[in-house]
JSON list of C-alpha atoms in Angstrom, two decimals:
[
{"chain": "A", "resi": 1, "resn": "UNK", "atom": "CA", "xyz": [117.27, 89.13, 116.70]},
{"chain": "A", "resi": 2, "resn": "UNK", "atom": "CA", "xyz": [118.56, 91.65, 119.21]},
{"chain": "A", "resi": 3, "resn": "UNK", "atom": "CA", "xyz": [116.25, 94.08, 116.50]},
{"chain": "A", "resi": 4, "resn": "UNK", "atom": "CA", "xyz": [113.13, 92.63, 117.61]},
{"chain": "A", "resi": 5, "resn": "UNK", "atom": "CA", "xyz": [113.99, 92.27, 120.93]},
{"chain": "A", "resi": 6, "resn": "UNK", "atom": "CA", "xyz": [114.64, 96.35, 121.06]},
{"chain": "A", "resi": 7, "resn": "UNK", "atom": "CA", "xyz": [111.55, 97.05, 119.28]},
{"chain": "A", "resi": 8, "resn": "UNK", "atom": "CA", "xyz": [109.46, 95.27, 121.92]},
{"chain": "A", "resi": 9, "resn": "UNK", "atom": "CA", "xyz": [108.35, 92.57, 119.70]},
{"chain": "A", "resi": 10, "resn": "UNK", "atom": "CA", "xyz": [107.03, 89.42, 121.94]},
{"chain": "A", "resi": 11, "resn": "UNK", "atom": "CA", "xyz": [108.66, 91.20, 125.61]},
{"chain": "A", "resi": 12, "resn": "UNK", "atom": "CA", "xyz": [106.30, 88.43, 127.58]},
{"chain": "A", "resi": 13, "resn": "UNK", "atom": "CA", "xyz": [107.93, 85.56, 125.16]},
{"chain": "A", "resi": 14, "resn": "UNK", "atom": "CA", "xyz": [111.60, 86.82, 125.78]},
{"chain": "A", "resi": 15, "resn": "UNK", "atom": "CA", "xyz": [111.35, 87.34, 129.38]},
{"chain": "A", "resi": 16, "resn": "UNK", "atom": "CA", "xyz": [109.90, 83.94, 130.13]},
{"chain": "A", "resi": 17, "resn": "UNK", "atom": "CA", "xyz": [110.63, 81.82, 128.09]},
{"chain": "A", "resi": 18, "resn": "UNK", "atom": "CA", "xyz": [113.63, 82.79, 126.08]},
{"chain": "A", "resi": 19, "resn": "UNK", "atom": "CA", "xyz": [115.25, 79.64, 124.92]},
{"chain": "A", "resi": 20, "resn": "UNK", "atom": "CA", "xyz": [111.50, 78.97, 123.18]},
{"chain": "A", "resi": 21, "resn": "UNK", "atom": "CA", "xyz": [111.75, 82.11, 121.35]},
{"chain": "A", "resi": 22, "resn": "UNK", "atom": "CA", "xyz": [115.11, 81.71, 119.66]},
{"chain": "A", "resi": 23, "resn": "UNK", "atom": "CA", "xyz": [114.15, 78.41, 119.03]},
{"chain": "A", "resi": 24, "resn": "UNK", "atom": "CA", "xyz": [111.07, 79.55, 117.48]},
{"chain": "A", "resi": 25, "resn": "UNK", "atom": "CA", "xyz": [112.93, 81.94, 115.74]},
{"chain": "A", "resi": 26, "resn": "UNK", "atom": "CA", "xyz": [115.50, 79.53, 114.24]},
{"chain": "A", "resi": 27, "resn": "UNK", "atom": "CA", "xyz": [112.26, 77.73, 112.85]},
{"chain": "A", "resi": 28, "resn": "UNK", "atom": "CA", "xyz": [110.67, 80.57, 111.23]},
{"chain": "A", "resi": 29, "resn": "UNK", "atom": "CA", "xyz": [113.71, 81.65, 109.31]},
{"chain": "A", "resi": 30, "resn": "UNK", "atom": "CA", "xyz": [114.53, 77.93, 108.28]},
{"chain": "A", "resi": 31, "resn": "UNK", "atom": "CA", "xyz": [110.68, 77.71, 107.10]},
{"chain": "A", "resi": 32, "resn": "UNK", "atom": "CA", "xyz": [111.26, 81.45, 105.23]},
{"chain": "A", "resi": 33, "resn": "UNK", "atom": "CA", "xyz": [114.18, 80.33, 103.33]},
{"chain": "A", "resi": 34, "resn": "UNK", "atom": "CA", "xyz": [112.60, 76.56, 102.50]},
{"chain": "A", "resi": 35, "resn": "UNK", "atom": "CA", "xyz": [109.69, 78.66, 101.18]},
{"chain": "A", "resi": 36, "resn": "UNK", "atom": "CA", "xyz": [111.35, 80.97, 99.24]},
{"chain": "A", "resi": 37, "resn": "UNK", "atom": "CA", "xyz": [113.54, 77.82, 97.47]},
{"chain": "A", "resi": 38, "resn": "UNK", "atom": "CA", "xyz": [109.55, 76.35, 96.64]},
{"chain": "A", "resi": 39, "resn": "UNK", "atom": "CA", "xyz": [108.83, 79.45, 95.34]},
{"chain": "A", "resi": 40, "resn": "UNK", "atom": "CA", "xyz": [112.17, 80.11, 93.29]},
{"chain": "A", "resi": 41, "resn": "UNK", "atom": "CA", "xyz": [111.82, 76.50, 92.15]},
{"chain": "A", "resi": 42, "resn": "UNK", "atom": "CA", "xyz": [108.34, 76.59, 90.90]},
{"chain": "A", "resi": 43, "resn": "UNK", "atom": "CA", "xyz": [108.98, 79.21, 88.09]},
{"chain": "A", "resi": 44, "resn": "UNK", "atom": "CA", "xyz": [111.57, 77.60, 86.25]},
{"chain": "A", "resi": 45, "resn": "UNK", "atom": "CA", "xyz": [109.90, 74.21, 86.84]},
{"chain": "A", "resi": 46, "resn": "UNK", "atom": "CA", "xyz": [106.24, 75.18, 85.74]},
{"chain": "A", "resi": 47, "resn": "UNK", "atom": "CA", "xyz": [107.13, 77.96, 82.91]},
{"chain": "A", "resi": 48, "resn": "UNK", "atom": "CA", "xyz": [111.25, 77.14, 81.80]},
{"chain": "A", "resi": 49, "resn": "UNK", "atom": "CA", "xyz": [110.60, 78.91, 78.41]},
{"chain": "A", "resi": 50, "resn": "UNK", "atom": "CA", "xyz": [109.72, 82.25, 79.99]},
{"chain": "A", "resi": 51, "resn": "UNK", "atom": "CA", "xyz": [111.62, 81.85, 82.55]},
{"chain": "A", "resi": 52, "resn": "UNK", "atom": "CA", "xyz": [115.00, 81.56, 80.36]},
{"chain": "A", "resi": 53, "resn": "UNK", "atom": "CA", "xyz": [113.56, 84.30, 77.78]},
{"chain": "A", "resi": 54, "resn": "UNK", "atom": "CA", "xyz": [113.22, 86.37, 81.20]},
{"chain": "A", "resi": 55, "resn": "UNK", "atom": "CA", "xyz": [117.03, 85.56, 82.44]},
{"chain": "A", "resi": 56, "resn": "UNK", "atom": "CA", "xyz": [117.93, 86.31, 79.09]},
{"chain": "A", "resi": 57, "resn": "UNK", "atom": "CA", "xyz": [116.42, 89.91, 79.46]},
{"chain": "A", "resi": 58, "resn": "UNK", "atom": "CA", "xyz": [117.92, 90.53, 83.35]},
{"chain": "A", "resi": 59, "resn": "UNK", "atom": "CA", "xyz": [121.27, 90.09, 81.69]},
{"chain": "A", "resi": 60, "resn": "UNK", "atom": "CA", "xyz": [121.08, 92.76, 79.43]},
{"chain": "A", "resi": 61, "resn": "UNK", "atom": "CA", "xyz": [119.53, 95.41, 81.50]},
{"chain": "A", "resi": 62, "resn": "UNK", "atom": "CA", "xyz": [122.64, 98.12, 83.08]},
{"chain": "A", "resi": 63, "resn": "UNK", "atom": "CA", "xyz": [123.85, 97.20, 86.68]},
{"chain": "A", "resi": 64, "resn": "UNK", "atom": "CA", "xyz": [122.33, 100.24, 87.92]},
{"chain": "A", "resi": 65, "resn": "UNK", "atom": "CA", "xyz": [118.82, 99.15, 86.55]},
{"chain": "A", "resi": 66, "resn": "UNK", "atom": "CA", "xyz": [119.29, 95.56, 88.60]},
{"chain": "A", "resi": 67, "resn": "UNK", "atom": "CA", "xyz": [120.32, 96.95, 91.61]},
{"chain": "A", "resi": 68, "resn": "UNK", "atom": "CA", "xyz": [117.20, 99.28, 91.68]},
{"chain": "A", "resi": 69, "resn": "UNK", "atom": "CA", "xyz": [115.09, 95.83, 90.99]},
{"chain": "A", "resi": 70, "resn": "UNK", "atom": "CA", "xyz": [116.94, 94.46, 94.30]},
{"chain": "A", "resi": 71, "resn": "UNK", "atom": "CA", "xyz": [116.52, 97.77, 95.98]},
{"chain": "A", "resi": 72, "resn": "UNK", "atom": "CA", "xyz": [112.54, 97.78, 95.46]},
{"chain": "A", "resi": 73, "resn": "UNK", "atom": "CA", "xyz": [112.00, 94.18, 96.48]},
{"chain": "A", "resi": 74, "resn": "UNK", "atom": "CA", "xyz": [113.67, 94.17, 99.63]},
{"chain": "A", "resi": 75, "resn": "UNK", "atom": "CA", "xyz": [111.82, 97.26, 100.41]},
{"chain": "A", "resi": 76, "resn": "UNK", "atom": "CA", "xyz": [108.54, 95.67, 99.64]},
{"chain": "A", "resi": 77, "resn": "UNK", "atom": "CA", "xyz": [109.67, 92.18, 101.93]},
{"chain": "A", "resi": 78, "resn": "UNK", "atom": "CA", "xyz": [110.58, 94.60, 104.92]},
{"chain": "A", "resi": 79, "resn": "UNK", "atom": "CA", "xyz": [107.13, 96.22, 104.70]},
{"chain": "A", "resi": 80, "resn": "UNK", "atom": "CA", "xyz": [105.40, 92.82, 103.93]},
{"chain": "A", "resi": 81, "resn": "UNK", "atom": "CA", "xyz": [107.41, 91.44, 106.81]},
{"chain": "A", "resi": 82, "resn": "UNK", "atom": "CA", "xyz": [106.74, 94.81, 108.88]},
{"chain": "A", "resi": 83, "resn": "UNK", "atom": "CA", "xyz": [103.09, 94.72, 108.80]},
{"chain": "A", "resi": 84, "resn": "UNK", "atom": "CA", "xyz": [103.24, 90.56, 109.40]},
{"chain": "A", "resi": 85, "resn": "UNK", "atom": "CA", "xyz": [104.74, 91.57, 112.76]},
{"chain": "A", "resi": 86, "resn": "UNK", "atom": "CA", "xyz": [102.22, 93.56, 114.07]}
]
């Protein structure tokens, strides 16, 4: 919070009405996480045969190999996310 705050991001909203920011803010990131449990339920729901074959191959790749997966796909939600902001 205290990020977007120091970037400058919505100064007019914070200095007037702060309590309706946070609040607003408490709703966006509860609406952010209920979408991405749609989203992470729809795959296994719609497509649970290619979704277990594709479990099966995460869990043999190296650890290295997943945590450059994780690495690439939070970089690519912080730019998403980045760009939503402006």
């Amino acid at each position: 919070m205290l990020f977007f705050i120091s970037l400058g991001v919505f100064p007019q909203v914070v200095c007037l009405f702060p309590q309706i920011y946070f609040t607003y803010m408490s709703d966006s990131i509860w609406a952010a996480v209920a979408l991405a449990f749609i989203i992470e339920g729809l795959v296994p729901l719609l497509f649970p045969v290619q979704w277990k074959q594709t479990m099966q191959k995460i869990a043999t790749f190296e650890q290295g190999q997943i945590r450059f997966v994780g690495l690439v796909v939070t970089l690519l939600g912080l730019l998403l996310l980045t760009f939503m902001l402006r």
